[in-house]
mmCIF file with all atom_site columns, C-alpha atoms in Angstrom:
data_model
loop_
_atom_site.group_PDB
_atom_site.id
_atom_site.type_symbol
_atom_site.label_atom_id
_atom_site.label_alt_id
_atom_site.label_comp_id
_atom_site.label_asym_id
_atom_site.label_entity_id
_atom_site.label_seq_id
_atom_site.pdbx_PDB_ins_code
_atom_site.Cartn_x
_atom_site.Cartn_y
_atom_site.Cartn_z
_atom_site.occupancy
_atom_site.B_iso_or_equiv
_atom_site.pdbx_formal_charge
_atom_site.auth_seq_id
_atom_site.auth_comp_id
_atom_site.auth_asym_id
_atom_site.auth_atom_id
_atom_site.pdbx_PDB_model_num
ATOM 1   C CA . UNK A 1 1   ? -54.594 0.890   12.641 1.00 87.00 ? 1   UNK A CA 1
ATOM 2   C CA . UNK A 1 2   ? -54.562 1.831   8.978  1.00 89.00 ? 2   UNK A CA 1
ATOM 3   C CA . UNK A 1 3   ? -52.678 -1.788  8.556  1.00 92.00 ? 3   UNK A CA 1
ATOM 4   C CA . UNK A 1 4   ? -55.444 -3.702  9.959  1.00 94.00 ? 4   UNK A CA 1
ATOM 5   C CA . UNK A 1 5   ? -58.460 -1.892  8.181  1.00 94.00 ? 5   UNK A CA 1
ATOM 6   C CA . UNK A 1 6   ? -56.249 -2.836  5.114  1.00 94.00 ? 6   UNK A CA 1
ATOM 7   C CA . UNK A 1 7   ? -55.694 -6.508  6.068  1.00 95.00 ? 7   UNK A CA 1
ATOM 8   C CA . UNK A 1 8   ? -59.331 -6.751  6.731  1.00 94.00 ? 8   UNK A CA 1
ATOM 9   C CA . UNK A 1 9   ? -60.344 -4.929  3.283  1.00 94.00 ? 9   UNK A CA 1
ATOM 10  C CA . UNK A 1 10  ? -60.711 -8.898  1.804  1.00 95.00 ? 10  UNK A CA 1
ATOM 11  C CA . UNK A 1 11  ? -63.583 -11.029 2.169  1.00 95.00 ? 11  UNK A CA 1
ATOM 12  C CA . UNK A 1 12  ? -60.690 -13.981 1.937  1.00 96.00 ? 12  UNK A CA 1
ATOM 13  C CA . UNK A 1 13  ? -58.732 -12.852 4.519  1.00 97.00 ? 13  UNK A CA 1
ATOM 14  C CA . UNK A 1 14  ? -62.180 -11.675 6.679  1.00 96.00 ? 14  UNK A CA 1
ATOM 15  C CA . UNK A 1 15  ? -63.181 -15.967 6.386  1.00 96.00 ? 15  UNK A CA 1
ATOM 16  C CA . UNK A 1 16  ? -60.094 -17.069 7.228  1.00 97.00 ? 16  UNK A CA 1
ATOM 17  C CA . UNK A 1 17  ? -60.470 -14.806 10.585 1.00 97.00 ? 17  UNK A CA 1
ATOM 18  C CA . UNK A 1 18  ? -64.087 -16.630 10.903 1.00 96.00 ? 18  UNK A CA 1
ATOM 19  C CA . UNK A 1 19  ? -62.376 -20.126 11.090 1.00 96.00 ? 19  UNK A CA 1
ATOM 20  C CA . UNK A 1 20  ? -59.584 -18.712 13.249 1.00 96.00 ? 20  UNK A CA 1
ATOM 21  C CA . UNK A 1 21  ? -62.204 -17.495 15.647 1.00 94.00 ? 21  UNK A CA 1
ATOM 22  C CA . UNK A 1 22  ? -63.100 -21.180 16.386 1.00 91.00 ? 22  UNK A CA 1
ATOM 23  C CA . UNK A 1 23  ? -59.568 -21.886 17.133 1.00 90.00 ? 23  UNK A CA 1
ATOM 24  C CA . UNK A 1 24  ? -56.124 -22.411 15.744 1.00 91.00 ? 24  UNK A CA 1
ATOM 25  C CA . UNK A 1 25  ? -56.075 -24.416 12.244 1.00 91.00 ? 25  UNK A CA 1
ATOM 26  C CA . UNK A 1 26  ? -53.573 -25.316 9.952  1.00 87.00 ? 26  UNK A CA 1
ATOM 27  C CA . UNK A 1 27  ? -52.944 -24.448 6.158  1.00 89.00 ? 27  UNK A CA 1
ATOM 28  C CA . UNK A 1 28  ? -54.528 -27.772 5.103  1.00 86.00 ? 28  UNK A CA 1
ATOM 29  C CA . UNK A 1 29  ? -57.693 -26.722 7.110  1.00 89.00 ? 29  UNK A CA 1
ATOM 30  C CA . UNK A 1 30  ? -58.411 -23.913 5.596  1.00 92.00 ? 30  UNK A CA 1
ATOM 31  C CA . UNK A 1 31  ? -58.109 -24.657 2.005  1.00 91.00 ? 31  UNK A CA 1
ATOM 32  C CA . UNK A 1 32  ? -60.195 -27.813 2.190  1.00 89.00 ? 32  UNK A CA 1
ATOM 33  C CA . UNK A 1 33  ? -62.924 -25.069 3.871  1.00 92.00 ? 33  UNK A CA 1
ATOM 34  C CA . UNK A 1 34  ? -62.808 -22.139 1.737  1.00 94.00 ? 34  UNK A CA 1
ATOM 35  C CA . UNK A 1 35  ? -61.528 -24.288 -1.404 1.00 93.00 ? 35  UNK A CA 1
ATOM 36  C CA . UNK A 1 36  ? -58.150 -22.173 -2.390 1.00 94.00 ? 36  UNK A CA 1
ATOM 37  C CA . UNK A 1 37  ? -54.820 -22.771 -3.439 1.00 93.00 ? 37  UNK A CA 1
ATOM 38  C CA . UNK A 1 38  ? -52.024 -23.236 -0.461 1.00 91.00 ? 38  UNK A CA 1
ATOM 39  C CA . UNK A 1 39  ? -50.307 -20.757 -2.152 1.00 94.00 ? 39  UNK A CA 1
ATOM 40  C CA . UNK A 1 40  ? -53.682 -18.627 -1.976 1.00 95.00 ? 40  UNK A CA 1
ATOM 41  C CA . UNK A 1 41  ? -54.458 -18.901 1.786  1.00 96.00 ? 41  UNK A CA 1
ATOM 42  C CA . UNK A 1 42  ? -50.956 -18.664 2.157  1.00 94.00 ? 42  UNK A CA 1
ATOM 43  C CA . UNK A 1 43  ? -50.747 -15.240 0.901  1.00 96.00 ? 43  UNK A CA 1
ATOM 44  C CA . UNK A 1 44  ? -53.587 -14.208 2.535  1.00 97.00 ? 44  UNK A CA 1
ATOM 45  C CA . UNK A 1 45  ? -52.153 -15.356 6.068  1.00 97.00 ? 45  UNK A CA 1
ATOM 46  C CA . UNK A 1 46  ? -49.149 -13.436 5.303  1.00 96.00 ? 46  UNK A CA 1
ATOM 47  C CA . UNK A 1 47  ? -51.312 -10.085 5.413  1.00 97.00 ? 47  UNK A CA 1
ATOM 48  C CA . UNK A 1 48  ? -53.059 -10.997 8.378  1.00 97.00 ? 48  UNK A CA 1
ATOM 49  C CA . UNK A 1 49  ? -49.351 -11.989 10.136 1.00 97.00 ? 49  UNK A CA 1
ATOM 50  C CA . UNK A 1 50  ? -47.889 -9.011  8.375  1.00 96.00 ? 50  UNK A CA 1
ATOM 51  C CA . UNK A 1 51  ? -50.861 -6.563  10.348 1.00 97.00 ? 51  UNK A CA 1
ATOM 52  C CA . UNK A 1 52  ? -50.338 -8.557  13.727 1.00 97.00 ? 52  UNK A CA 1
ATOM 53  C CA . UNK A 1 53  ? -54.026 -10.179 13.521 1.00 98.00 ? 53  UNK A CA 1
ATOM 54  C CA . UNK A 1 54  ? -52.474 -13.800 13.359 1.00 97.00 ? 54  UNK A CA 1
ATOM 55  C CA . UNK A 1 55  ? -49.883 -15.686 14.619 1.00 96.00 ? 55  UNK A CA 1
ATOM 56  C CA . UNK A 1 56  ? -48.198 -18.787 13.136 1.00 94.00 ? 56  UNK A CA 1
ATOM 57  C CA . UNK A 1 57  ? -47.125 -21.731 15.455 1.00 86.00 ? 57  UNK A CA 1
ATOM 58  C CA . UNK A 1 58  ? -45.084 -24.864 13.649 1.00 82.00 ? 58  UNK A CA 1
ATOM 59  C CA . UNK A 1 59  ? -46.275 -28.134 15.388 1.00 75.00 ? 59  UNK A CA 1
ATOM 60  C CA . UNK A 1 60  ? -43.985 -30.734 14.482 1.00 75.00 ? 60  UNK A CA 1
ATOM 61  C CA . UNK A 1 61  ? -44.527 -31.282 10.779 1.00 75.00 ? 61  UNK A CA 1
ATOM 62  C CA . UNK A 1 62  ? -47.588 -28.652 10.826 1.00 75.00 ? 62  UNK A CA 1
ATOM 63  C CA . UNK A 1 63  ? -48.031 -24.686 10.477 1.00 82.00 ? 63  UNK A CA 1
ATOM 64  C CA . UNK A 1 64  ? -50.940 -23.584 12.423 1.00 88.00 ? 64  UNK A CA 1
ATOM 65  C CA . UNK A 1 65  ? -52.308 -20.161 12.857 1.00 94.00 ? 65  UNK A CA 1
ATOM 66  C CA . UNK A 1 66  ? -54.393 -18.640 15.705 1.00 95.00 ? 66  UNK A CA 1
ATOM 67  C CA . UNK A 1 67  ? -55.675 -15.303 16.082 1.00 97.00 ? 67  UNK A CA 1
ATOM 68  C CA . UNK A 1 68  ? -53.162 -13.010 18.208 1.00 97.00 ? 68  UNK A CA 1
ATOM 69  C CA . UNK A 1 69  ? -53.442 -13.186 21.509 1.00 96.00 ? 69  UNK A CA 1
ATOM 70  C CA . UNK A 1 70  ? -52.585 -9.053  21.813 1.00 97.00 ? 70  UNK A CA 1
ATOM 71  C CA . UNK A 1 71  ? -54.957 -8.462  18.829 1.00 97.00 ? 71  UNK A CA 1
ATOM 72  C CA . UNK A 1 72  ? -57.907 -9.818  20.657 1.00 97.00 ? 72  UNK A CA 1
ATOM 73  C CA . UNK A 1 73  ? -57.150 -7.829  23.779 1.00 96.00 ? 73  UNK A CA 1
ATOM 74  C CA . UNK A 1 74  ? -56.417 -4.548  22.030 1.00 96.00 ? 74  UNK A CA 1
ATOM 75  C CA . UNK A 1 75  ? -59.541 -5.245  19.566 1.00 97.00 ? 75  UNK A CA 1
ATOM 76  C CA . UNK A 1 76  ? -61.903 -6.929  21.334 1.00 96.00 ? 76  UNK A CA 1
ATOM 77  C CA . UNK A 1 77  ? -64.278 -4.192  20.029 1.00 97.00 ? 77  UNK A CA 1
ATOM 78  C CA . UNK A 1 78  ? -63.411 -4.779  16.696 1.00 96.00 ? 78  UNK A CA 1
ATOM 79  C CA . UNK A 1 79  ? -63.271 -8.726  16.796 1.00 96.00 ? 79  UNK A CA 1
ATOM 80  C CA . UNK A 1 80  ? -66.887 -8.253  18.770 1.00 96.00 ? 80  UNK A CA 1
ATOM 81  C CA . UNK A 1 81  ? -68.124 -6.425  15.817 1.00 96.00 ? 81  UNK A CA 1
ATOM 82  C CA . UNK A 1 82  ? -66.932 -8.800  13.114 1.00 94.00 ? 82  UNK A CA 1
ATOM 83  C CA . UNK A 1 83  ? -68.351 -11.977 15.112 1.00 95.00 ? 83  UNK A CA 1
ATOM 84  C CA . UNK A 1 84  ? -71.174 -9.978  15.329 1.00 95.00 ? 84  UNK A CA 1
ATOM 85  C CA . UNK A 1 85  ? -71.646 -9.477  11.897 1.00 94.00 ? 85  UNK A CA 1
ATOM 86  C CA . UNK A 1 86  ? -69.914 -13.017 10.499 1.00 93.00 ? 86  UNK A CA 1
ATOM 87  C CA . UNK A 1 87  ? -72.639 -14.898 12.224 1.00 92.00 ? 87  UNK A CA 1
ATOM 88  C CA . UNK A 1 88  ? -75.572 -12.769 10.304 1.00 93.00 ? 88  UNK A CA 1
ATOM 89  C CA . UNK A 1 89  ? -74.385 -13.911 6.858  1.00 93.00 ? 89  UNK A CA 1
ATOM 90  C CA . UNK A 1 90  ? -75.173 -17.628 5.411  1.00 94.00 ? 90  UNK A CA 1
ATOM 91  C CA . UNK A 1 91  ? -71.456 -17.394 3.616  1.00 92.00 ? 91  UNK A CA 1
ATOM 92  C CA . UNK A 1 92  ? -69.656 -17.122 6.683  1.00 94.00 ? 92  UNK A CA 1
ATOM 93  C CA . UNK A 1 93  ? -71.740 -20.127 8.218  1.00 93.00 ? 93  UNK A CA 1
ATOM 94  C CA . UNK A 1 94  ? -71.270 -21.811 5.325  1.00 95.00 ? 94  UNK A CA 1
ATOM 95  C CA . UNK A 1 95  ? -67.680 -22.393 6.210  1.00 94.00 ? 95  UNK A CA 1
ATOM 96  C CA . UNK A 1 96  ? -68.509 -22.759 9.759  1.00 92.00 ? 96  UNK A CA 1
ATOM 97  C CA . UNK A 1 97  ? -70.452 -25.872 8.697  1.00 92.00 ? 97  UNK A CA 1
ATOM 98  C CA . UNK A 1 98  ? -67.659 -26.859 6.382  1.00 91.00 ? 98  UNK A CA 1
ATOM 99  C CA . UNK A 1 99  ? -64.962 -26.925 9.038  1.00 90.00 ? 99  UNK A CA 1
ATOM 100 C CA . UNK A 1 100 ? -67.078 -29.163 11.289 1.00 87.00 ? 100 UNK A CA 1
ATOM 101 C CA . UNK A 1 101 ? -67.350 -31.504 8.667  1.00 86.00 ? 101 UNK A CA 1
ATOM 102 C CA . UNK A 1 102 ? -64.278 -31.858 7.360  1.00 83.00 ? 102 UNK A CA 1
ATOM 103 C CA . UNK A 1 103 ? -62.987 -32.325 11.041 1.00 79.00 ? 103 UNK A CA 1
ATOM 104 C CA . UNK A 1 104 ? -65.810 -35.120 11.273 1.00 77.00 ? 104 UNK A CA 1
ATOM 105 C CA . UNK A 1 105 ? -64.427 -36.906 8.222  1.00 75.00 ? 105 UNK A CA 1
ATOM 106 C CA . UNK A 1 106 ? -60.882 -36.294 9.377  1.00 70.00 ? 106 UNK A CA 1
ATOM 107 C CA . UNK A 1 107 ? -61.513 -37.137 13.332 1.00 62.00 ? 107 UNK A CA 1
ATOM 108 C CA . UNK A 1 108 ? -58.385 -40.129 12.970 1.00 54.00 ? 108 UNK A CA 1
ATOM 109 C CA . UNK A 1 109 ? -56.094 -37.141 11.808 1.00 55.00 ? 109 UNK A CA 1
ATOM 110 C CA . UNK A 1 110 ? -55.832 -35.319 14.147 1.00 54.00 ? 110 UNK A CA 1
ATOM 111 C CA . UNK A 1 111 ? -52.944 -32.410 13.645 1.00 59.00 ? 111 UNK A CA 1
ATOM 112 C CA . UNK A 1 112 ? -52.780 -30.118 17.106 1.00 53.00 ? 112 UNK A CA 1
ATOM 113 C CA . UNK A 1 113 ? -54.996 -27.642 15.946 1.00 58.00 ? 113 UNK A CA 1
ATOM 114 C CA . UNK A 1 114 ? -57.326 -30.132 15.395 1.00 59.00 ? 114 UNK A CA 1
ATOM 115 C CA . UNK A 1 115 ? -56.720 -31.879 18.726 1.00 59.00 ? 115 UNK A CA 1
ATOM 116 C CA . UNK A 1 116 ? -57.347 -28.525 20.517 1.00 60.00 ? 116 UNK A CA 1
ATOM 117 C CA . UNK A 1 117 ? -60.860 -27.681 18.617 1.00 58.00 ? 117 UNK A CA 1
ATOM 118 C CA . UNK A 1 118 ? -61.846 -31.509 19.388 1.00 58.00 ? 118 UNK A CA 1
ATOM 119 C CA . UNK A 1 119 ? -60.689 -30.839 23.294 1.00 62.00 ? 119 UNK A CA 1
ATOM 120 C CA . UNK A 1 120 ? -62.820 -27.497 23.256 1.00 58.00 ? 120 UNK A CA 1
ATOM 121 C CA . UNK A 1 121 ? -65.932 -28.819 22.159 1.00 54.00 ? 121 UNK A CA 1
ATOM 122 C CA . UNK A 1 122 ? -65.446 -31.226 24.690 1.00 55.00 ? 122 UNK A CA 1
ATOM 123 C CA . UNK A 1 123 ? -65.028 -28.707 26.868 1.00 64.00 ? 123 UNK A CA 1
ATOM 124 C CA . UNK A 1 124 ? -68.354 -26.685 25.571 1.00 57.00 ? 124 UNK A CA 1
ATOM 125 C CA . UNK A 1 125 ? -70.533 -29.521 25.818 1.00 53.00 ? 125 UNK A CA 1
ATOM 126 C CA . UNK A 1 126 ? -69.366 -30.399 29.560 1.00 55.00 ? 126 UNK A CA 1
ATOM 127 C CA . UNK A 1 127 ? -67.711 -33.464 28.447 1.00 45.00 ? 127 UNK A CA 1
ATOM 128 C CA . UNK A 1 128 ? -64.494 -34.699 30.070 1.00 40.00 ? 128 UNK A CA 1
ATOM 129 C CA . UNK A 1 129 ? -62.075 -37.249 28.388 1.00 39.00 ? 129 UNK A CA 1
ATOM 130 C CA . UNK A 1 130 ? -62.404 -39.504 30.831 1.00 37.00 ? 130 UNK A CA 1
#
């Protein structure tokens, strides 16, 4: 437990969890969003991995991240909480809005985490592919 109070101790690493809440993303994503280094998120991601929060998944040529499956079932309480509190501050919805955008401007490349955001807003809005 300790670990993951200490992983979340960053207001970095807590924004990178408030993009990862929408779905998986890769490197790329998130330093067009919260306008770091690769190196920077990188490190970051390496705590959150490190404390069992995230999980990486390489796509062909692309390294995507998603919140853990077991952290969200053993944490729910705590990931409640932090969604909770995320979408009461402008910062956090600041990157929120960023994310969508960049996505919008990027729609023709489409990496798989992008292709599964695009499919579940699609899915949200009662949309079919069809």
């Amino acid at each position: 437990m300790l670990e993951i109070f200490k992983a979340l101790g960053d207001e970095s690493r807590i924004r990178i969890l408030n993009l990862l809440l929408q779905g998986p993303l890769c490197v790329c994503e998130l330093e067009f969003v919260l306008q770091m280094s690769q190196a920077n998120v990188s490190r970051h991601l390496a705590k959150l991995k490190q404390a069992k929060i995230v999980q990486s998944l390489k796509q062909g040529q692309w390294m995507n991240y998603q919140m853990a499956p077991s952290f969200l079932a053993q944490e729910a309480k705590l990931v409640e909480y932090l969604q909770e509190k995320v979408s009461q501050d402008a910062s956090f919805q600041k990157d929120l809005t960023a994310l969508l955008k960049h996505q919008e401007e990027w729609g023709d490349c489409l990496t798989p985490s992008r292709k599964y955001l695009q499919e579940k807003l699609h899915s949200e809005n009662g949309c079919s592919n069809e």
